[in-house]
Short mmCIF file of C-alpha atoms in Angstrom, two decimals:
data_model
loop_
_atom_site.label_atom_id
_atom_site.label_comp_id
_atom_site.label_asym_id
_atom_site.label_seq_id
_atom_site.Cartn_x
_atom_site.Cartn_y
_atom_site.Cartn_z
CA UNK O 150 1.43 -65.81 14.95
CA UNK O 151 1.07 -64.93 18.65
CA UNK O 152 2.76 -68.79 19.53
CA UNK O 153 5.82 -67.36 17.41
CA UNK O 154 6.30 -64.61 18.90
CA UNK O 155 5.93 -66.41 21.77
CA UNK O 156 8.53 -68.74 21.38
CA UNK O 157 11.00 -65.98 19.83
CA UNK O 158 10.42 -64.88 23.38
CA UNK O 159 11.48 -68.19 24.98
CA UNK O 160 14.12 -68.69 22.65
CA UNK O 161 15.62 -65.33 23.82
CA UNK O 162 15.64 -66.05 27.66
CA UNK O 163 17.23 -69.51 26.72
CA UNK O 164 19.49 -67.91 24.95
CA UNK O 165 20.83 -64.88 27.08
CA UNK O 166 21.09 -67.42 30.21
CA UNK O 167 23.46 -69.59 27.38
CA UNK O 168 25.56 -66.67 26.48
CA UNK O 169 25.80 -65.32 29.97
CA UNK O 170 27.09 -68.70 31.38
CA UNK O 171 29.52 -68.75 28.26
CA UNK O 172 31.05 -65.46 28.42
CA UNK O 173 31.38 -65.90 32.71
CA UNK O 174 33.56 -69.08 31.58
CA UNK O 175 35.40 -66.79 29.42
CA UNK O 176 36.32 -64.16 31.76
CA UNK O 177 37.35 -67.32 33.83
CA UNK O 178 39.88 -68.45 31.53
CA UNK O 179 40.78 -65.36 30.09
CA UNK O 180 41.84 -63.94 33.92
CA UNK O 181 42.99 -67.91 34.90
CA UNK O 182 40.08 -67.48 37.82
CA UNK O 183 38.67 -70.42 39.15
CA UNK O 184 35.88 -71.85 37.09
CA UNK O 185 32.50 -72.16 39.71
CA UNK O 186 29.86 -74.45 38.23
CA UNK O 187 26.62 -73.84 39.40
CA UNK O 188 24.16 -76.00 36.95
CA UNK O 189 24.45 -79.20 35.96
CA UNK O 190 24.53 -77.54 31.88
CA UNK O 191 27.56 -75.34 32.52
CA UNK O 192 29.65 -78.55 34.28
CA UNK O 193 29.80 -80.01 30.82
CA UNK O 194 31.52 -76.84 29.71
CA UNK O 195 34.47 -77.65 32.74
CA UNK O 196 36.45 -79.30 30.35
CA UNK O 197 36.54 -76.92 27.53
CA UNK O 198 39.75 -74.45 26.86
CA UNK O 199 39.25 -70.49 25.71
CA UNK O 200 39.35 -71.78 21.99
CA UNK O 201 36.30 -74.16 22.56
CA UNK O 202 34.40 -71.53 24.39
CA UNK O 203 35.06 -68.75 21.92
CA UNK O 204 34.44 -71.71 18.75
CA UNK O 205 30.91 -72.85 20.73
CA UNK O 206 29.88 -69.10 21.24
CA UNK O 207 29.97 -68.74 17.36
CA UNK O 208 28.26 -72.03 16.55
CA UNK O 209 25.48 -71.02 19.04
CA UNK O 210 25.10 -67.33 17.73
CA UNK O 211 24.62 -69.04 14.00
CA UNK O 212 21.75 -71.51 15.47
CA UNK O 213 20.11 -68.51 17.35
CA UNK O 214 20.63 -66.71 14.39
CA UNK O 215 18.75 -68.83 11.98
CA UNK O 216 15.83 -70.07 14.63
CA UNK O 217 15.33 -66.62 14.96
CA UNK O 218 15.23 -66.08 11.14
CA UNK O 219 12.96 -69.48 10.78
CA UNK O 220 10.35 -68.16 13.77
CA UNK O 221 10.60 -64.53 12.34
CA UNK O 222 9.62 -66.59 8.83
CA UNK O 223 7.15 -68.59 9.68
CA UNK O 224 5.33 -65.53 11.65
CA UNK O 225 5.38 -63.07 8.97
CA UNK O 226 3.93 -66.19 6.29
CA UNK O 227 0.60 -66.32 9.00
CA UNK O 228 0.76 -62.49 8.88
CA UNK O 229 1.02 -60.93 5.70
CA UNK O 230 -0.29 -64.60 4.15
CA UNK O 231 -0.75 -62.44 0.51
CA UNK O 232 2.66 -60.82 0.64
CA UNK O 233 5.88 -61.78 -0.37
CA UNK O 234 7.21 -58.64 0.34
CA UNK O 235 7.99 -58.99 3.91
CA UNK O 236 9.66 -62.11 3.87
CA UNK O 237 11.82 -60.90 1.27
CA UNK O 238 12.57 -57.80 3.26
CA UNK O 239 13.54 -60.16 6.14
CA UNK O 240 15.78 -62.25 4.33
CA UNK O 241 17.70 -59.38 2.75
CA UNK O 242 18.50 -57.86 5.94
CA UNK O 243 19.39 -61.17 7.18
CA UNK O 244 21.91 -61.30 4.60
CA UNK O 245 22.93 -57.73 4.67
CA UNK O 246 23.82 -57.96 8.54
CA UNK O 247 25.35 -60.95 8.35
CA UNK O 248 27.73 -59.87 5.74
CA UNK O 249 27.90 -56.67 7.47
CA UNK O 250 29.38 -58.57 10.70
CA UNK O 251 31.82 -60.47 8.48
CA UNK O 252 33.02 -57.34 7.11
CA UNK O 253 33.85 -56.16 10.53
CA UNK O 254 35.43 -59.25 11.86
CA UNK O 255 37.57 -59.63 8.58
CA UNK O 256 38.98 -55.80 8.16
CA UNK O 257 39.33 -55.78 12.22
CA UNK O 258 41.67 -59.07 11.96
CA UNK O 259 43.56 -57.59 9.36
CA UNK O 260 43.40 -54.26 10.42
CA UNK O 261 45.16 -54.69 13.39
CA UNK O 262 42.39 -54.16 15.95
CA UNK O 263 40.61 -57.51 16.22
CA UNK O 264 38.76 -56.93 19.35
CA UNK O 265 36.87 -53.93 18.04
CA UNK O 266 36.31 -55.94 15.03
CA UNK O 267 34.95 -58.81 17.11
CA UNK O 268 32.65 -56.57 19.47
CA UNK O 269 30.73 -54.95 16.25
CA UNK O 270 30.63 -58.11 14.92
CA UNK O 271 28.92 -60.35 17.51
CA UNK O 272 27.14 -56.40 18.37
CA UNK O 273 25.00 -57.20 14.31
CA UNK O 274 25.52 -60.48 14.69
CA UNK O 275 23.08 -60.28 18.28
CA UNK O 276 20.48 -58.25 16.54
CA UNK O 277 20.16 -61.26 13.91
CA UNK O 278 19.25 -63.64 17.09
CA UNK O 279 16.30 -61.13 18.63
CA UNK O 280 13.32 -60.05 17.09
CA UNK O 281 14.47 -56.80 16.25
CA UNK O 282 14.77 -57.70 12.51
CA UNK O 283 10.65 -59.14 12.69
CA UNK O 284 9.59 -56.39 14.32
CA UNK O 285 11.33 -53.94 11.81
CA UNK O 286 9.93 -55.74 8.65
CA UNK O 287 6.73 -56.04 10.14
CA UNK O 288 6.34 -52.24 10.91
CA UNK O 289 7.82 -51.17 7.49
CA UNK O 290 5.25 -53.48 5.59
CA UNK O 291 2.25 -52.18 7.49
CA UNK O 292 3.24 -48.44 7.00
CA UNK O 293 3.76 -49.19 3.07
CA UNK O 294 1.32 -51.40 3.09
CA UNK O 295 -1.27 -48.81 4.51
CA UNK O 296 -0.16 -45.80 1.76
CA UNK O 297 0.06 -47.93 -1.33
CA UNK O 298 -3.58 -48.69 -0.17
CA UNK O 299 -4.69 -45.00 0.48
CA UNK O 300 -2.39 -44.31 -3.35
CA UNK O 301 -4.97 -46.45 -4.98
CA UNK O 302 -8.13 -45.40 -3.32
#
């Protein structure tokens, strides 16, 4: 369990520095600045337009989003080995958020105010690719966990 948490750790780091270099392309393009490349990984992004950026952002946040709900998974399984309980409550708030954030993005397109739709939306859609949702689960199962045993004593 500790090398999961471990590498949700890593995973986090690699993916902030990711997003940060994305989003300082962004406000590149968006202001038509002059792109400065500073890594070899962010010259392969020279080449890309807004669109791309915005359309790679996405398809990173849904692979964060699901290593962080595999890790999160597989630590919970070597925690609570007898319980089903957790897991389920992780994957239920996995879905709940994610449709949550779609709900957001959808009625703020439509609405008429996309960016506010967009911000709440990647805003969820971030908590999905921390550990926020393993640590949540985890705490709620072990205070449950610990009255349902003092209940039945």
């Amino acid at each position: 369990a500790i090398f999961m948490i471990v590498l949700i750790i890593i995973l986090g780091f690699v993916r902030d520095y990711l997003f940060k270099g994305i989003n300082y392309f962004i406000k590149q393009l968006y202001f038509n600045l002059d792109r400065d490349y500073d890594t070899t990984l962010f010259r392969l992004l020279k080449n890309l337009d807004l669109d791309e950026l915005l359309k790679l952002k996405w398809a990173l946040t849904f692979l964060f989003m699901f290593l962080n709900l595999g890790l999160s998974y597989l630590t919970l399984k070597n925690l609570f080995i007898k319980s089903k309980n957790p897991i389920n409550l992780l994957f239920a708030g996995y879905v709940m958020v994610f449709i949550l954030s779609g709900l957001f993005y959808f009625f703020g397109r439509i609405g008429g105010f996309p960016e506010l739709g967009y911000t709440l939306s990647r805003r969820f859609m971030g908590g999905l690719q921390s550990p926020v949702p393993l640590m949540f689960v985890g705490a709620v199962h072990l205070m449950f966990s610990d009255k349902n045993k003092e209940n039945t004593e």
